[in-house]
């Protein structure tokens, strides 16, 4: 259902029938342990910036935080009225900001401080299930939804900054380029759209995208003009599209 990686710690989380943490090396991997205590399927997972914690989004409506070295459950948070479909840490650069973000089938995005049990804020605006959350510079949040829109939020104020439209079906994943200029979305309408964030314009549309479920942002400061319909996907790097297998 989902994968999460932490390159510095060489850890991989695989969410399938069970949630398994692996230690990965160049030529082999080691099955470390399973993350338990879930009452339903896990739909998403994410590492903290230092790799010491793993958060999971569960269909039982509970956000859980685990110690990634011991598999022990540290904390759990409830507040959504339906499945939690996606989750992420607000910061990947500093341990000083311990906020986590969740999206749900209840159409709400919630921000939680891990030292509290109640959400800091609730972001409302999507008209269907939240499918993916991506933060940028610890301040901005891009959300995608099955309502076929992307939304950009200022997390310091909770203000909705912009809405990006154009897809004909739900968006299942999205990413922000490393320089913060572009927002790229993958939809059930079998297309990928690349938006210029500043001008809210669609720079490129790539059609006939089959069998893809995830996309990742490129470290490059720009996106090639001619993607030629062939993309390779690696963690946090958006290089292009593979129409046949991804």
Short mmCIF file of C-alpha atoms in Angstrom, two decimals:
data_model
loop_
_atom_site.label_atom_id
_atom_site.label_comp_id
_atom_site.label_asym_id
_atom_site.label_seq_id
_atom_site.Cartn_x
_atom_site.Cartn_y
_atom_site.Cartn_z
CA UNK A 1 0.00 0.00 0.00
CA UNK A 2 2.87 2.39 0.69
CA UNK A 3 6.62 2.69 1.10
CA UNK A 4 8.63 5.08 3.26
CA UNK A 5 12.40 5.39 3.32
CA UNK A 6 15.07 7.13 5.38
CA UNK A 7 18.32 7.15 3.43
CA UNK A 8 20.66 8.20 6.25
CA UNK A 9 19.39 5.42 8.53
CA UNK A 10 19.07 2.92 5.65
CA UNK A 11 15.55 2.08 6.77
CA UNK A 12 12.55 1.07 4.72
CA UNK A 13 8.93 0.73 5.87
CA UNK A 14 6.60 -1.42 3.79
CA UNK A 15 2.87 -1.19 4.48
CA UNK A 16 1.13 -4.32 3.21
CA UNK A 17 -0.87 -6.85 5.26
CA UNK A 18 1.63 -6.07 8.02
CA UNK A 19 3.80 -3.00 8.54
CA UNK A 20 7.41 -4.15 8.32
CA UNK A 21 10.62 -2.20 8.91
CA UNK A 22 13.70 -3.28 6.95
CA UNK A 23 17.37 -2.39 7.22
CA UNK A 24 18.59 -1.98 3.64
CA UNK A 25 22.10 -2.09 2.21
CA UNK A 26 23.44 -2.07 -1.32
CA UNK A 27 22.98 -5.77 -2.01
CA UNK A 28 20.71 -7.10 0.73
CA UNK A 29 18.09 -6.26 3.31
CA UNK A 30 17.28 -7.39 6.82
CA UNK A 31 13.80 -7.78 8.21
CA UNK A 32 14.03 -5.92 11.54
CA UNK A 33 10.54 -6.02 13.01
CA UNK A 34 6.83 -5.35 12.49
CA UNK A 35 4.93 -2.33 13.79
CA UNK A 36 1.93 -3.65 15.69
CA UNK A 37 -1.02 -2.17 17.66
CA UNK A 38 -2.99 -1.22 14.53
CA UNK A 39 -6.70 -2.06 14.49
CA UNK A 40 -7.01 -1.85 10.69
CA UNK A 41 -4.88 -1.53 7.57
CA UNK A 42 -2.11 1.09 7.46
CA UNK A 43 -2.44 3.39 4.45
CA UNK A 44 0.67 5.57 4.83
CA UNK A 45 3.84 5.96 6.88
CA UNK A 46 6.58 8.54 7.26
CA UNK A 47 9.92 8.95 9.04
CA UNK A 48 10.94 11.85 11.25
CA UNK A 49 13.87 13.97 10.03
CA UNK A 50 16.38 11.97 12.09
CA UNK A 51 14.82 8.59 11.32
CA UNK A 52 14.24 7.80 14.97
CA UNK A 53 10.46 7.86 14.73
CA UNK A 54 7.89 6.46 12.32
CA UNK A 55 4.32 7.73 12.08
CA UNK A 56 1.55 5.63 10.56
CA UNK A 57 -1.82 6.60 9.08
CA UNK A 58 -4.35 3.90 9.82
CA UNK A 59 -7.84 3.14 8.57
CA UNK A 60 -8.96 2.89 12.21
CA UNK A 61 -8.67 6.70 12.36
CA UNK A 62 -5.67 6.74 14.71
CA UNK A 63 -2.24 8.31 14.11
CA UNK A 64 0.53 6.34 15.82
CA UNK A 65 4.16 7.22 16.53
CA UNK A 66 6.71 4.41 16.86
CA UNK A 67 10.34 4.22 17.92
CA UNK A 68 12.08 3.09 14.73
CA UNK A 69 14.85 1.28 16.62
CA UNK A 70 12.70 -0.72 19.05
CA UNK A 71 9.31 -0.94 17.29
CA UNK A 72 7.68 0.33 20.49
CA UNK A 73 4.55 2.46 20.32
CA UNK A 74 5.33 5.91 21.73
CA UNK A 75 2.06 7.83 21.27
CA UNK A 76 -1.27 7.68 19.51
CA UNK A 77 -3.64 10.47 18.43
CA UNK A 78 -7.36 10.39 17.67
CA UNK A 79 -9.55 13.14 16.24
CA UNK A 80 -10.46 12.34 12.65
CA UNK A 81 -13.99 11.08 11.97
CA UNK A 82 -12.89 8.55 9.34
CA UNK A 83 -9.83 6.74 7.96
CA UNK A 84 -6.49 8.53 8.11
CA UNK A 85 -5.24 8.19 4.56
CA UNK A 86 -1.92 10.07 4.62
CA UNK A 87 0.60 11.52 7.07
CA UNK A 88 3.91 13.40 7.17
CA UNK A 89 6.19 15.33 9.48
CA UNK A 90 6.11 19.09 9.03
CA UNK A 91 9.90 19.32 9.19
CA UNK A 92 12.60 17.16 7.63
CA UNK A 93 15.42 19.53 8.63
CA UNK A 94 15.10 20.27 12.33
CA UNK A 95 14.24 18.43 15.50
CA UNK A 96 12.90 21.66 16.99
CA UNK A 97 9.66 21.36 15.03
CA UNK A 98 7.88 18.15 15.99
CA UNK A 99 4.54 18.81 14.30
CA UNK A 100 2.95 16.04 12.25
CA UNK A 101 0.20 16.35 9.65
CA UNK A 102 -2.61 13.97 8.76
CA UNK A 103 -5.22 13.79 6.02
CA UNK A 104 -8.41 11.79 6.15
CA UNK A 105 -11.49 10.55 4.35
CA UNK A 106 -13.33 13.10 6.51
CA UNK A 107 -11.92 15.79 4.12
CA UNK A 108 -9.94 17.46 6.91
CA UNK A 109 -6.20 18.02 7.32
CA UNK A 110 -5.02 18.18 10.92
CA UNK A 111 -1.76 19.45 12.39
CA UNK A 112 -0.58 17.85 15.63
CA UNK A 113 2.22 18.72 18.03
CA UNK A 114 3.59 15.44 19.31
CA UNK A 115 3.78 16.73 22.88
CA UNK A 116 0.00 17.34 22.91
CA UNK A 117 -2.98 15.08 22.38
CA UNK A 118 -5.17 17.60 20.58
CA UNK A 119 -4.65 18.93 17.03
CA UNK A 120 -3.15 22.41 16.68
CA UNK A 121 -5.31 23.29 13.70
CA UNK A 122 -7.68 21.81 11.14
CA UNK A 123 -7.45 22.81 7.49
CA UNK A 124 -10.73 22.60 5.59
CA UNK A 125 -11.46 23.18 1.92
CA UNK A 126 -11.26 19.88 0.07
CA UNK A 127 -14.58 18.30 -0.84
CA UNK A 128 -13.38 14.69 -0.83
CA UNK A 129 -10.81 12.39 0.75
CA UNK A 130 -7.25 13.68 1.24
CA UNK A 131 -4.80 11.54 -0.71
CA UNK A 132 -1.36 13.04 -0.10
CA UNK A 133 0.46 15.71 1.94
CA UNK A 134 3.83 17.32 1.17
CA UNK A 135 5.56 20.10 3.13
CA UNK A 136 8.08 22.66 1.88
CA UNK A 137 10.49 24.74 3.98
CA UNK A 138 8.61 23.69 7.14
CA UNK A 139 6.03 26.42 6.48
CA UNK A 140 4.02 25.45 3.42
CA UNK A 141 1.82 22.43 2.83
CA UNK A 142 0.58 21.10 -0.50
CA UNK A 143 -2.40 18.74 -0.28
CA UNK A 144 -4.05 16.61 -2.94
CA UNK A 145 -7.50 15.09 -2.87
CA UNK A 146 -9.91 12.81 -4.64
CA UNK A 147 -11.83 16.02 -5.44
CA UNK A 148 -9.25 16.43 -8.29
CA UNK A 149 -7.62 19.56 -6.81
CA UNK A 150 -4.33 20.52 -5.22
CA UNK A 151 -4.26 23.13 -2.48
CA UNK A 152 -1.36 25.15 -1.08
CA UNK A 153 -1.51 26.24 2.57
CA UNK A 154 0.50 28.51 4.84
CA UNK A 155 0.92 26.41 7.98
CA UNK A 156 1.88 29.39 10.15
CA UNK A 157 -1.57 30.91 9.66
CA UNK A 158 -3.70 28.07 8.28
CA UNK A 159 -4.45 30.31 5.28
CA UNK A 160 -5.32 28.73 1.92
CA UNK A 161 -2.92 30.33 -0.56
CA UNK A 162 -3.95 28.74 -3.85
CA UNK A 163 -6.00 26.03 -5.55
CA UNK A 164 -4.68 24.15 -8.60
CA UNK A 165 -7.22 22.56 -10.94
CA UNK A 166 -7.31 20.79 -14.29
CA UNK A 167 -7.52 17.06 -13.56
CA UNK A 168 -10.68 15.18 -14.52
CA UNK A 169 -10.47 12.65 -11.68
CA UNK A 170 -9.03 12.25 -8.21
CA UNK A 171 -5.36 12.99 -7.52
CA UNK A 172 -3.55 10.09 -5.87
CA UNK A 173 -0.10 11.62 -5.30
CA UNK A 174 1.90 14.80 -5.76
CA UNK A 175 5.29 16.37 -5.06
CA UNK A 176 7.03 19.75 -4.91
CA UNK A 177 10.26 20.38 -6.83
CA UNK A 178 13.39 20.94 -4.74
CA UNK A 179 13.45 24.66 -5.57
CA UNK A 180 9.78 25.10 -4.66
CA UNK A 181 8.80 26.34 -8.12
CA UNK A 182 6.73 23.43 -9.39
CA UNK A 183 3.94 21.24 -8.11
CA UNK A 184 3.52 17.89 -9.88
CA UNK A 185 0.39 15.75 -9.58
CA UNK A 186 -0.57 12.21 -10.56
CA UNK A 187 -4.25 11.52 -11.17
CA UNK A 188 -6.67 8.67 -11.77
CA UNK A 189 -7.40 10.38 -15.11
CA UNK A 190 -4.06 8.78 -16.19
CA UNK A 191 -2.24 12.09 -16.46
CA UNK A 192 0.54 13.98 -14.72
CA UNK A 193 0.35 17.77 -14.53
CA UNK A 194 3.25 20.08 -13.71
CA UNK A 195 2.09 23.42 -12.26
CA UNK A 196 4.04 26.65 -11.86
CA UNK A 197 3.27 27.50 -8.23
CA UNK A 198 3.89 31.25 -8.45
CA UNK A 199 1.69 31.83 -11.49
CA UNK A 200 -0.79 28.97 -10.92
CA UNK A 201 -0.39 27.79 -14.51
CA UNK A 202 -0.03 24.29 -15.89
CA UNK A 203 3.37 24.06 -17.53
CA UNK A 204 3.09 20.53 -18.89
CA UNK A 205 0.54 17.72 -19.17
CA UNK A 206 1.70 14.12 -19.61
CA UNK A 207 -1.06 11.73 -20.68
CA UNK A 208 -1.60 7.96 -20.90
CA UNK A 209 0.23 7.27 -17.64
CA UNK A 210 -0.55 3.68 -16.66
CA UNK A 211 0.05 1.67 -13.49
CA UNK A 212 1.68 4.46 -11.50
CA UNK A 213 0.90 5.17 -7.87
CA UNK A 214 3.63 7.51 -6.64
CA UNK A 215 5.82 10.37 -7.83
CA UNK A 216 8.76 12.11 -6.17
CA UNK A 217 10.42 15.51 -6.47
CA UNK A 218 13.68 16.08 -8.29
CA UNK A 219 16.79 17.61 -6.73
CA UNK A 220 17.27 19.42 -10.03
CA UNK A 221 16.32 23.10 -10.07
CA UNK A 222 14.27 22.64 -13.24
CA UNK A 223 12.23 20.03 -15.07
CA UNK A 224 13.30 18.92 -18.56
CA UNK A 225 11.16 20.37 -21.37
CA UNK A 226 11.00 17.06 -23.21
CA UNK A 227 10.18 14.19 -20.88
CA UNK A 228 9.52 11.88 -23.87
CA UNK A 229 7.00 9.81 -21.94
CA UNK A 230 9.64 7.87 -20.00
CA UNK A 231 10.25 8.52 -16.34
CA UNK A 232 12.30 6.81 -13.72
CA UNK A 233 11.16 7.07 -10.11
CA UNK A 234 13.49 7.01 -7.13
CA UNK A 235 12.85 8.32 -3.60
CA UNK A 236 12.48 12.12 -3.66
CA UNK A 237 13.57 12.35 -7.31
CA UNK A 238 11.17 13.05 -10.15
CA UNK A 239 12.92 12.23 -13.42
CA UNK A 240 10.13 11.37 -15.84
CA UNK A 241 7.43 8.81 -16.50
CA UNK A 242 7.43 5.11 -17.06
CA UNK A 243 4.16 4.40 -18.85
CA UNK A 244 4.35 0.64 -18.50
CA UNK A 245 5.59 -0.05 -15.00
CA UNK A 246 6.27 2.15 -12.03
#
